[in-house]
PDB file of C-alpha atoms and ligand atoms in Angstrom:
ATOM      1  CA  MET Y 224      72.733 127.382 120.735  1.00 69.00           C
ATOM      2  CA  ILE Y 225      75.910 126.548 122.674  1.00 76.00           C
ATOM      3  CA  LYS Y 226      77.283 123.121 122.002  1.00 83.00           C
ATOM      4  CA  SER Y 227      78.628 121.292 125.008  1.00 92.00           C
ATOM      5  CA  LYS Y 228      82.030 119.734 124.635  1.00 95.00           C
ATOM      6  CA  LYS Y 229      82.180 116.160 125.642  1.00 96.00           C
ATOM      7  CA  ASN Y 230      85.783 115.490 125.091  1.00 98.00           C
ATOM      8  CA  GLU Y 231      88.892 116.874 123.283  1.00 98.00           C
ATOM      9  CA  MET Y 232      92.310 115.576 122.111  1.00 98.00           C
ATOM     10  CA  LYS Y 233      95.387 116.988 120.406  1.00 98.00           C
ATOM     11  CA  MET Y 234      98.181 115.591 118.725  1.00 98.00           C
ATOM     12  CA  GLU Y 235     101.339 116.618 116.748  1.00 98.00           C
ATOM     13  CA  PHE Y 236     103.812 114.816 114.672  1.00 98.00           C
ATOM     14  CA  ASP Y 237     106.485 115.192 111.999  1.00 98.00           C
ATOM     15  CA  SER Y 238     105.383 115.671 108.407  1.00 98.00           C
ATOM     16  CA  LYS Y 239     106.430 112.210 107.171  1.00 98.00           C
ATOM     17  CA  SER Y 240     104.192 110.237 104.916  1.00 97.00           C
ATOM     18  CA  ASN Y 241     104.431 106.988 107.298  1.00 96.00           C
ATOM     19  CA  ASN Y 242     102.299 109.149 109.766  1.00 98.00           C
ATOM     20  CA  GLU Y 243      99.293 109.240 107.404  1.00 98.00           C
ATOM     21  CA  ALA Y 244      97.904 106.104 108.653  1.00 98.00           C
ATOM     22  CA  PHE Y 245      98.821 106.715 112.146  1.00 98.00           C
ATOM     23  CA  ALA Y 246      96.922 110.096 111.818  1.00 98.00           C
ATOM     24  CA  ARG Y 247      93.734 108.946 110.518  1.00 98.00           C
ATOM     25  CA  ILE Y 248      93.436 105.699 112.791  1.00 98.00           C
ATOM     26  CA  SER Y 249      94.028 107.761 115.967  1.00 98.00           C
ATOM     27  CA  VAL Y 250      91.319 110.244 115.019  1.00 98.00           C
ATOM     28  CA  ALA Y 251      88.929 107.686 114.044  1.00 98.00           C
ATOM     29  CA  ALA Y 252      89.506 105.845 117.290  1.00 98.00           C
ATOM     30  CA  PHE Y 253      88.975 108.855 119.247  1.00 98.00           C
ATOM     31  CA  ALA Y 254      85.723 109.705 117.281  1.00 98.00           C
ATOM     32  CA  SER Y 255      84.336 105.997 117.913  1.00 97.00           C
ATOM     33  CA  GLN Y 256      83.401 107.425 121.389  1.00 97.00           C
ATOM     34  CA  LEU Y 257      80.338 108.922 119.620  1.00 97.00           C
ATOM     35  CA  ASP Y 258      79.335 105.576 118.294  1.00 96.00           C
ATOM     36  CA  PRO Y 259      79.472 106.440 114.624  1.00 97.00           C
ATOM     37  CA  THR Y 260      78.452 103.905 111.908  1.00 96.00           C
ATOM     38  CA  ILE Y 261      81.195 102.122 109.829  1.00 95.00           C
ATOM     39  CA  GLU Y 262      80.383 104.543 107.101  1.00 95.00           C
ATOM     40  CA  GLU Y 263      80.748 107.639 109.133  1.00 97.00           C
ATOM     41  CA  ILE Y 264      84.127 106.353 110.404  1.00 97.00           C
ATOM     42  CA  ALA Y 265      85.286 105.620 106.885  1.00 97.00           C
ATOM     43  CA  ASP Y 266      84.364 109.314 105.863  1.00 98.00           C
ATOM     44  CA  ILE Y 267      86.203 110.713 108.753  1.00 98.00           C
ATOM     45  CA  LYS Y 268      89.239 108.473 108.043  1.00 98.00           C
ATOM     46  CA  THR Y 269      89.382 109.498 104.310  1.00 98.00           C
ATOM     47  CA  SER Y 270      88.994 113.125 105.180  1.00 98.00           C
ATOM     48  CA  VAL Y 271      91.642 113.149 107.907  1.00 98.00           C
ATOM     49  CA  SER Y 272      93.928 111.294 105.436  1.00 98.00           C
ATOM     50  CA  GLU Y 273      93.443 114.137 102.961  1.00 98.00           C
ATOM     51  CA  ALA Y 274      94.049 117.095 105.254  1.00 98.00           C
ATOM     52  CA  VAL Y 275      97.114 115.467 106.807  1.00 98.00           C
ATOM     53  CA  THR Y 276      98.597 114.435 103.437  1.00 98.00           C
ATOM     54  CA  ASN Y 277      98.190 118.006 102.185  1.00 98.00           C
ATOM     55  CA  SER Y 278     100.213 119.384 105.056  1.00 98.00           C
ATOM     56  CA  ILE Y 279     102.916 116.781 104.342  1.00 98.00           C
ATOM     57  CA  ILE Y 280     103.317 117.227 100.700  1.00 97.00           C
ATOM     58  CA  HIS Y 281     102.084 120.956 100.094  1.00 97.00           C
ATOM     59  CA  ALA Y 282     102.988 122.903 103.338  1.00 98.00           C
ATOM     60  CA  TYR Y 283     106.344 121.216 103.777  1.00 98.00           C
ATOM     61  CA  PRO Y 284     107.755 120.429 100.325  1.00 95.00           C
ATOM     62  CA  ASN Y 285     111.346 120.300 101.074  1.00 93.00           C
ATOM     63  CA  ARG Y 286     111.593 119.997 104.798  1.00 96.00           C
ATOM     64  CA  THR Y 287     110.014 118.293 107.794  1.00 98.00           C
ATOM     65  CA  GLY Y 288     107.749 120.342 109.970  1.00 98.00           C
ATOM     66  CA  LEU Y 289     104.941 119.705 112.426  1.00 98.00           C
ATOM     67  CA  VAL Y 290     101.464 118.659 111.608  1.00 98.00           C
ATOM     68  CA  LYS Y 291      98.845 119.308 114.295  1.00 98.00           C
ATOM     69  CA  ILE Y 292      95.556 117.800 114.903  1.00 98.00           C
ATOM     70  CA  ARG Y 293      92.801 118.862 117.347  1.00 98.00           C
ATOM     71  CA  ALA Y 294      89.577 116.874 117.699  1.00 98.00           C
ATOM     72  CA  ILE Y 295      86.612 117.776 119.835  1.00 98.00           C
ATOM     73  CA  LEU Y 296      83.566 115.541 120.487  1.00 98.00           C
ATOM     74  CA  TYR Y 297      80.171 117.125 120.937  1.00 97.00           C
ATOM     75  CA  GLU Y 298      76.954 115.248 121.829  1.00 93.00           C
ATOM     76  CA  ASP Y 299      76.353 114.465 117.986  1.00 94.00           C
ATOM     77  CA  GLU Y 300      79.191 115.953 116.100  1.00 97.00           C
ATOM     78  CA  VAL Y 301      83.009 115.659 115.761  1.00 98.00           C
ATOM     79  CA  GLU Y 302      85.146 118.738 114.912  1.00 98.00           C
ATOM     80  CA  ILE Y 303      88.678 118.151 113.472  1.00 98.00           C
ATOM     81  CA  GLU Y 304      91.291 120.679 112.988  1.00 98.00           C
ATOM     82  CA  VAL Y 305      94.410 119.883 110.973  1.00 98.00           C
ATOM     83  CA  SER Y 306      96.980 122.565 110.746  1.00 98.00           C
ATOM     84  CA  ASP Y 307     100.574 123.194 109.886  1.00 98.00           C
ATOM     85  CA  ASN Y 308     103.168 126.109 109.753  1.00 98.00           C
ATOM     86  CA  GLY Y 309     104.081 125.626 106.210  1.00 98.00           C
ATOM     87  CA  GLU Y 310     103.885 127.573 102.908  1.00 98.00           C
ATOM     88  CA  GLY Y 311     100.341 128.422 103.066  1.00 98.00           C
ATOM     89  CA  ILE Y 312      97.828 128.715 100.064  1.00 98.00           C
ATOM     90  CA  GLU Y 313      97.724 131.804  97.836  1.00 97.00           C
ATOM     91  CA  ASN Y 314      94.130 131.373  96.502  1.00 98.00           C
ATOM     92  CA  ILE Y 315      91.917 129.275  98.695  1.00 98.00           C
ATOM     93  CA  ASP Y 316      88.869 129.339  96.400  1.00 98.00           C
ATOM     94  CA  GLU Y 317      91.087 128.094  93.466  1.00 98.00           C
ATOM     95  CA  ALA Y 318      92.607 125.348  95.695  1.00 98.00           C
ATOM     96  CA  LYS Y 319      89.294 124.104  96.591  1.00 98.00           C
ATOM     97  CA  GLU Y 320      88.208 123.483  93.109  1.00 97.00           C
ATOM     98  CA  PRO Y 321      87.778 120.004  91.859  1.00 96.00           C
ATOM     99  CA  LEU Y 322      90.910 118.590  90.044  1.00 94.00           C
ATOM    100  CA  PHE Y 323      92.993 121.758  90.925  1.00 96.00           C
ATOM    101  CA  THR Y 324      96.508 120.806  92.010  1.00 96.00           C
ATOM    102  CA  THR Y 325      99.855 122.583  92.071  1.00 95.00           C
ATOM    103  CA  LYS Y 326     101.779 119.263  92.148  1.00 90.00           C
ATOM    104  CA  CYS Y 327     100.577 117.265  89.055  1.00 78.00           C
ATOM    105  CA  ASN Y 328     104.150 116.172  88.644  1.00 79.00           C
ATOM    106  CA  LEU Y 329     103.672 114.022  91.815  1.00 82.00           C
ATOM    107  CA  GLU Y 330     100.328 112.366  90.545  1.00 88.00           C
ATOM    108  CA  ARG Y 331      98.198 114.481  92.777  1.00 91.00           C
ATOM    109  CA  SER Y 332      94.701 114.337  91.468  1.00 94.00           C
ATOM    110  CA  GLY Y 333      93.461 117.801  93.042  1.00 96.00           C
ATOM    111  CA  MET Y 334      90.497 116.089  94.568  1.00 97.00           C
ATOM    112  CA  GLY Y 335      91.502 116.301  98.179  1.00 98.00           C
ATOM    113  CA  PHE Y 336      89.304 119.425  99.187  1.00 98.00           C
ATOM    114  CA  THR Y 337      86.542 118.045  97.097  1.00 98.00           C
ATOM    115  CA  ILE Y 338      86.447 114.535  99.055  1.00 98.00           C
ATOM    116  CA  MET Y 339      86.782 116.565 102.342  1.00 98.00           C
ATOM    117  CA  GLU Y 340      83.708 118.696 101.331  1.00 98.00           C
ATOM    118  CA  ASN Y 341      81.789 115.598 100.160  1.00 97.00           C
ATOM    119  CA  PHE Y 342      82.378 113.340 103.100  1.00 98.00           C
ATOM    120  CA  MET Y 343      82.217 115.868 105.872  1.00 98.00           C
ATOM    121  CA  ASP Y 344      79.300 118.333 106.741  1.00 98.00           C
ATOM    122  CA  ASN Y 345      81.218 121.422 106.823  1.00 98.00           C
ATOM    123  CA  LEU Y 346      84.834 122.449 105.760  1.00 98.00           C
ATOM    124  CA  LYS Y 347      86.649 125.767 106.490  1.00 98.00           C
ATOM    125  CA  VAL Y 348      90.001 126.501 105.079  1.00 98.00           C
ATOM    126  CA  GLU Y 349      92.126 129.291 106.537  1.00 98.00           C
ATOM    127  CA  SER Y 350      95.671 130.091 105.307  1.00 98.00           C
ATOM    128  CA  ILE Y 351      98.319 132.866 105.232  1.00 98.00           C
ATOM    129  CA  VAL Y 352     101.188 132.500 102.770  1.00 98.00           C
ATOM    130  CA  GLY Y 353     104.419 131.841 104.578  1.00 96.00           C
ATOM    131  CA  LEU Y 354     102.618 131.142 107.846  1.00 98.00           C
ATOM    132  CA  GLY Y 355     100.482 128.006 107.316  1.00 98.00           C
ATOM    133  CA  THR Y 356      97.298 126.564 106.865  1.00 98.00           C
ATOM    134  CA  LYS Y 357      94.301 125.347 109.131  1.00 98.00           C
ATOM    135  CA  VAL Y 358      91.661 123.119 107.938  1.00 98.00           C
ATOM    136  CA  THR Y 359      88.566 122.649 110.124  1.00 98.00           C
ATOM    137  CA  MET Y 360      85.900 120.094 109.426  1.00 98.00           C
ATOM    138  CA  THR Y 361      82.872 118.752 111.136  1.00 98.00           C
ATOM    139  CA  LYS Y 362      80.756 115.837 110.946  1.00 98.00           C
ATOM    140  CA  LYS Y 363      77.452 115.080 112.446  1.00 97.00           C
ATOM    141  CA  ILE Y 364      77.313 111.673 114.101  1.00 96.00           C
ATOM    142  CA  LYS Y 365      73.707 110.562 113.806  1.00 85.00           C
ATOM    143  CA  LYS Y 366      72.327 108.808 116.886  1.00 77.00           C
ATOM    144  CA  VAL Y 367      70.932 105.409 116.020  1.00 70.00           C
ATOM    145  CA  HIS Y 368      67.878 104.680 118.337  1.00 56.00           C
ATOM    146  CA  ASN Y 369      66.660 101.120 118.840  1.00 49.00           C
TER     147      ASN Y 369
ATOM    148  CA  MET H 233     101.377  94.550  95.741  1.00 94.00           C
ATOM    149  CA  ASN H 234     101.022  91.166  94.009  1.00 94.00           C
ATOM    150  CA  VAL H 235     101.748  91.120  90.303  1.00 95.00           C
ATOM    151  CA  LYS H 236     100.433  88.341  88.109  1.00 94.00           C
ATOM    152  CA  HIS H 237     101.491  87.800  84.519  1.00 93.00           C
ATOM    153  CA  PHE H 238      99.162  86.142  81.902  1.00 94.00           C
ATOM    154  CA  ILE H 239     102.014  85.514  79.288  1.00 91.00           C
ATOM    155  CA  GLU H 240      99.722  84.414  76.332  1.00 91.00           C
ATOM    156  CA  ASP H 241      97.121  87.055  76.549  1.00 92.00           C
ATOM    157  CA  LYS H 242      99.449  89.887  77.469  1.00 95.00           C
ATOM    158  CA  ILE H 243      97.575  90.724  80.665  1.00 96.00           C
ATOM    159  CA  LEU H 244      99.116  92.200  83.713  1.00 97.00           C
ATOM    160  CA  LEU H 245      97.137  92.012  86.888  1.00 97.00           C
ATOM    161  CA  PHE H 246      98.150  94.285  89.895  1.00 98.00           C
ATOM    162  CA  GLU H 247      96.585  93.277  93.372  1.00 97.00           C
ATOM    163  CA  MET H 248      96.346  96.576  95.256  1.00 98.00           C
ATOM    164  CA  THR H 249      97.475  96.581  98.622  1.00 97.00           C
ATOM    165  CA  GLU H 250      95.183  97.183 101.536  1.00 97.00           C
ATOM    166  CA  GLU H 251      95.659 100.928 102.283  1.00 97.00           C
ATOM    167  CA  LEU H 252      96.068 103.138  99.219  1.00 98.00           C
ATOM    168  CA  ASP H 253      97.151 106.431 100.528  1.00 98.00           C
ATOM    169  CA  HIS H 254      99.986 108.798  99.530  1.00 97.00           C
ATOM    170  CA  HIS H 255     102.477 106.858 101.469  1.00 97.00           C
ATOM    171  CA  ASN H 256     101.818 103.565  99.955  1.00 97.00           C
ATOM    172  CA  THR H 257     101.105 104.467  96.347  1.00 96.00           C
ATOM    173  CA  GLU H 258     104.575 105.779  95.906  1.00 93.00           C
ATOM    174  CA  LYS H 259     105.929 102.161  96.146  1.00 94.00           C
ATOM    175  CA  ILE H 260     103.055 100.719  94.034  1.00 97.00           C
ATOM    176  CA  ARG H 261     103.701 103.311  91.179  1.00 96.00           C
ATOM    177  CA  ASP H 262     107.162 102.549  90.920  1.00 96.00           C
ATOM    178  CA  ARG H 263     106.730  98.484  90.826  1.00 97.00           C
ATOM    179  CA  ALA H 264     103.736  99.010  88.411  1.00 97.00           C
ATOM    180  CA  ASP H 265     105.657 101.129  86.063  1.00 96.00           C
ATOM    181  CA  TYR H 266     108.541  98.917  86.104  1.00 96.00           C
ATOM    182  CA  GLU H 267     106.362  95.796  85.224  1.00 97.00           C
ATOM    183  CA  ILE H 268     104.392  97.754  82.483  1.00 96.00           C
ATOM    184  CA  GLN H 269     107.542  98.722  80.779  1.00 95.00           C
ATOM    185  CA  ARG H 270     109.114  95.287  80.900  1.00 94.00           C
ATOM    186  CA  PHE H 271     106.011  93.311  79.930  1.00 94.00           C
ATOM    187  CA  MET H 272     104.409  95.624  77.370  1.00 95.00           C
ATOM    188  CA  PRO H 273     100.972  94.359  78.197  1.00 96.00           C
ATOM    189  CA  LYS H 274      97.806  94.601  76.004  1.00 96.00           C
ATOM    190  CA  ARG H 275      95.638  94.868  79.144  1.00 97.00           C
ATOM    191  CA  VAL H 276      96.489  96.011  82.691  1.00 98.00           C
ATOM    192  CA  ILE H 277      93.931  95.165  85.533  1.00 97.00           C
ATOM    193  CA  MET H 278      94.122  96.760  88.795  1.00 98.00           C
ATOM    194  CA  ASP H 279      92.431  94.698  91.241  1.00 97.00           C
ATOM    195  CA  PHE H 280      91.016  96.441  94.346  1.00 97.00           C
ATOM    196  CA  PHE H 281      89.849  93.049  96.116  1.00 95.00           C
ATOM    197  CA  ARG H 282      91.954  93.803  99.163  1.00 96.00           C
ATOM    198  CA  VAL H 283      91.547  97.327  99.545  1.00 97.00           C
ATOM    199  CA  LYS H 284      90.165  98.530 102.637  1.00 97.00           C
ATOM    200  CA  PHE H 285      91.138 102.245 102.551  1.00 98.00           C
ATOM    201  CA  MET H 286      91.671 104.613  99.648  1.00 98.00           C
ATOM    202  CA  ASP H 287      91.844 108.250  99.519  1.00 98.00           C
ATOM    203  CA  SER H 288      92.793 110.626  96.692  1.00 97.00           C
ATOM    204  CA  ALA H 289      96.108 109.278  96.255  1.00 97.00           C
ATOM    205  CA  GLY H 290      94.173 106.100  94.580  1.00 98.00           C
ATOM    206  CA  ILE H 291      92.811 108.566  91.866  1.00 97.00           C
ATOM    207  CA  GLY H 292      96.343 109.798  91.062  1.00 97.00           C
ATOM    208  CA  LEU H 293      97.576 106.159  91.043  1.00 97.00           C
ATOM    209  CA  VAL H 294      94.930 105.063  88.509  1.00 98.00           C
ATOM    210  CA  ILE H 295      95.077 108.140  86.288  1.00 97.00           C
ATOM    211  CA  GLY H 296      99.002 107.840  86.121  1.00 96.00           C
ATOM    212  CA  ARG H 297      98.741 104.127  85.243  1.00 97.00           C
ATOM    213  CA  TYR H 298      96.237 104.947  82.571  1.00 97.00           C
ATOM    214  CA  LYS H 299      98.628 107.309  80.986  1.00 96.00           C
ATOM    215  CA  GLN H 300     101.521 104.927  80.964  1.00 95.00           C
ATOM    216  CA  VAL H 301      99.518 101.949  79.599  1.00 97.00           C
ATOM    217  CA  SER H 302      97.613 103.914  76.876  1.00 95.00           C
ATOM    218  CA  ALA H 303     100.858 105.534  75.673  1.00 94.00           C
ATOM    219  CA  MET H 304     101.955 101.965  74.869  1.00 92.00           C
ATOM    220  CA  GLY H 305      98.759 101.124  73.015  1.00 94.00           C
ATOM    221  CA  GLY H 306      97.425  99.119  75.961  1.00 96.00           C
ATOM    222  CA  ARG H 307      94.158  99.137  78.109  1.00 97.00           C
ATOM    223  CA  LEU H 308      93.603  99.755  81.787  1.00 98.00           C
ATOM    224  CA  GLU H 309      90.747  98.221  83.571  1.00 97.00           C
ATOM    225  CA  LEU H 310      89.561  98.033  87.283  1.00 98.00           C
ATOM    226  CA  LEU H 311      88.371  95.002  89.133  1.00 97.00           C
ATOM    227  CA  ASN H 312      86.525  94.537  92.381  1.00 96.00           C
ATOM    228  CA  VAL H 313      85.884  98.173  92.957  1.00 96.00           C
ATOM    229  CA  SER H 314      83.633  98.709  96.143  1.00 95.00           C
ATOM    230  CA  ASP H 315      80.852 101.246  96.375  1.00 94.00           C
ATOM    231  CA  LYS H 316      83.065 103.440  98.648  1.00 94.00           C
ATOM    232  CA  ILE H 317      85.982 103.455  96.191  1.00 96.00           C
ATOM    233  CA  LYS H 318      83.653 103.750  93.294  1.00 97.00           C
ATOM    234  CA  LYS H 319      82.261 106.889  94.694  1.00 96.00           C
ATOM    235  CA  ILE H 320      85.741 108.495  95.027  1.00 97.00           C
ATOM    236  CA  PHE H 321      86.530 107.587  91.308  1.00 97.00           C
ATOM    237  CA  GLU H 322      83.163 108.916  90.233  1.00 97.00           C
ATOM    238  CA  MET H 323      83.830 112.411  91.925  1.00 95.00           C
ATOM    239  CA  ALA H 324      86.992 112.714  89.713  1.00 95.00           C
ATOM    240  CA  GLY H 325      85.093 111.515  86.709  1.00 95.00           C
ATOM    241  CA  ILE H 326      87.640 108.775  85.770  1.00 96.00           C
ATOM    242  CA  LEU H 327      85.091 106.083  85.161  1.00 96.00           C
ATOM    243  CA  LYS H 328      84.031 107.772  81.865  1.00 95.00           C
ATOM    244  CA  ILE H 329      87.429 106.808  80.588  1.00 96.00           C
ATOM    245  CA  ILE H 330      88.529 103.672  82.606  1.00 97.00           C
ATOM    246  CA  PRO H 331      86.016 100.805  82.800  1.00 96.00           C
ATOM    247  CA  ILE H 332      85.290  98.692  85.705  1.00 96.00           C
ATOM    248  CA  ILE H 333      85.130  95.147  84.518  1.00 94.00           C
ATOM    249  CA  ASP H 334      83.023  92.241  85.725  1.00 80.00           C
ATOM    250  CA  VAL H 335      84.099  89.847  88.275  1.00 65.00           C
ATOM    251  CA  SER H 336      83.493  87.029  85.904  1.00 62.00           C
ATOM    252  CA  LEU H 337      87.039  87.641  84.750  1.00 53.00           C
ATOM    253  CA  GLU H 338      88.224  86.487  88.224  1.00 53.00           C
ATOM    254  CA  SER H 339      88.406  82.879  86.538  1.00 54.00           C
ATOM    255  CA  GLN H 340      91.215  84.164  84.425  1.00 55.00           C
ATOM    256  CA  ARG H 341      93.385  84.639  87.674  1.00 53.00           C
ATOM    257  CA  LYS H 342      93.346  80.893  88.355  1.00 49.00           C
ATOM    258  CA  GLU H 343      94.824  79.750  85.106  1.00 46.00           C
TER     259      GLU H 343
HETATM  260  N1  LIG A 610      98.341 122.394 103.950  1.00 96.83           N
HETATM  261  C1  LIG A 610      98.455 122.989 102.768  1.00 96.83           C
HETATM  262  N2  LIG A 610      99.608 123.803 102.551  1.00 96.83           N
HETATM  263  C2  LIG A 610      99.833 124.458 101.322  1.00 96.83           C
HETATM  264  N3  LIG A 610      99.160 124.343 100.195  1.00 96.83           N
HETATM  265  C3  LIG A 610      98.220 123.359 100.365  1.00 96.83           C
HETATM  266  C4  LIG A 610      97.797 122.732 101.620  1.00 96.83           C
HETATM  267  N4  LIG A 610      96.646 122.001 101.259  1.00 96.83           N
HETATM  268  C5  LIG A 610      96.303 122.205  99.968  1.00 96.83           C
HETATM  269  N5  LIG A 610      97.144 123.047  99.331  1.00 96.83           N
HETATM  270  C6  LIG A 610      97.047 123.649  98.020  1.00 96.83           C
HETATM  271  O1  LIG A 610      95.735 123.227  97.452  1.00 96.83           O
HETATM  272  C7  LIG A 610      95.805 122.374  96.354  1.00 96.83           C
HETATM  273  C8  LIG A 610      94.520 121.486  96.335  1.00 96.83           C
HETATM  274  O2  LIG A 610      94.637 120.609  97.302  1.00 96.83           O
HETATM  275  P1  LIG A 610      93.984 119.179  97.100  1.00 96.83           P
HETATM  276  O3  LIG A 610      92.476 119.527  96.745  1.00 96.83           O
HETATM  277  O4  LIG A 610      94.113 118.298  98.286  1.00 96.83           O
HETATM  278  O5  LIG A 610      94.708 118.453  95.848  1.00 96.83           O
HETATM  279  P2  LIG A 610      96.066 117.796  95.669  1.00 96.83           P
HETATM  280  O6  LIG A 610      96.662 117.569  97.164  1.00 96.83           O
HETATM  281  O7  LIG A 610      95.860 116.490  95.068  1.00 96.83           O
HETATM  282  O8  LIG A 610      97.042 118.784  95.110  1.00 96.83           O
HETATM  283  C9  LIG A 610      97.147 121.905  96.424  1.00 96.83           C
HETATM  284  O9  LIG A 610      97.737 121.237  95.175  1.00 96.83           O
HETATM  285  C10 LIG A 610      98.048 122.802  97.151  1.00 96.83           C
HETATM  286  O10 LIG A 610      98.551 123.717  96.196  1.00 96.83           O
HETATM  287 MG1  LIG A 611      95.532 116.628  98.558  1.00 96.83          MG
END
């Protein structure tokens, strides 16, 4: 079945931590066109925050780079892509394990991917060491009929 | 973040700010550790009353403070944890070691 696209947006910004709130609020505002519940919006915000924070901390540990977001709205689903041109991930399966982190000195909990997996319906992580990482997640927005 | 000291009982209460993400928790961490080292509390209570947003940075913040406080022989407790936040803590398994306390302790804040 071909999903028909309703709307799409792209944004990019510097990998600075004060953009974390800006990023999650922007995506949530865009996704609100699908009439999500408060719960669904909260899940989207948290997951975007995780992915964006990862690009800021892990992809560009000692420099400022660009973080890109692309969001596509379908009839009953939102697809969000967060990507960077940073360090990349050596072992994606290991990175996705709960509590796995390469930065425990920074009080990272290693729960970012676990939260994305739990709060969204689907998570895909693609990465090439030295080139960057792309995280794609989708969430169904259930239509409430009254 | 607001900090309240209960001198007699050696309790420190930290009122968390509205958005607990990576950006904000860095400042909270520094302030909290400064207060913990200065005050040497028996109990530290992290109050989530005001928190509207939290991601995994909140887990790191709590685990980090737990280590600080227990290293000094104190106890860390969490207050006013919403269902949403609770779910995130549960995923990390930290509620097995760090208790959520009852709101009846609220009254202590008004002393
Ligand atoms: N965009 C990224 N670029 C490079 N490495 C990443 C990226 N995202 C995640 N990682 C790696 O995956 C690990 C796990 O990520 P996550 O589950 O979010 O935990 P945390 O951020 O707390 O370390 C990170 O410690 C890091 O090594
Ligand atoms: Mg993370």
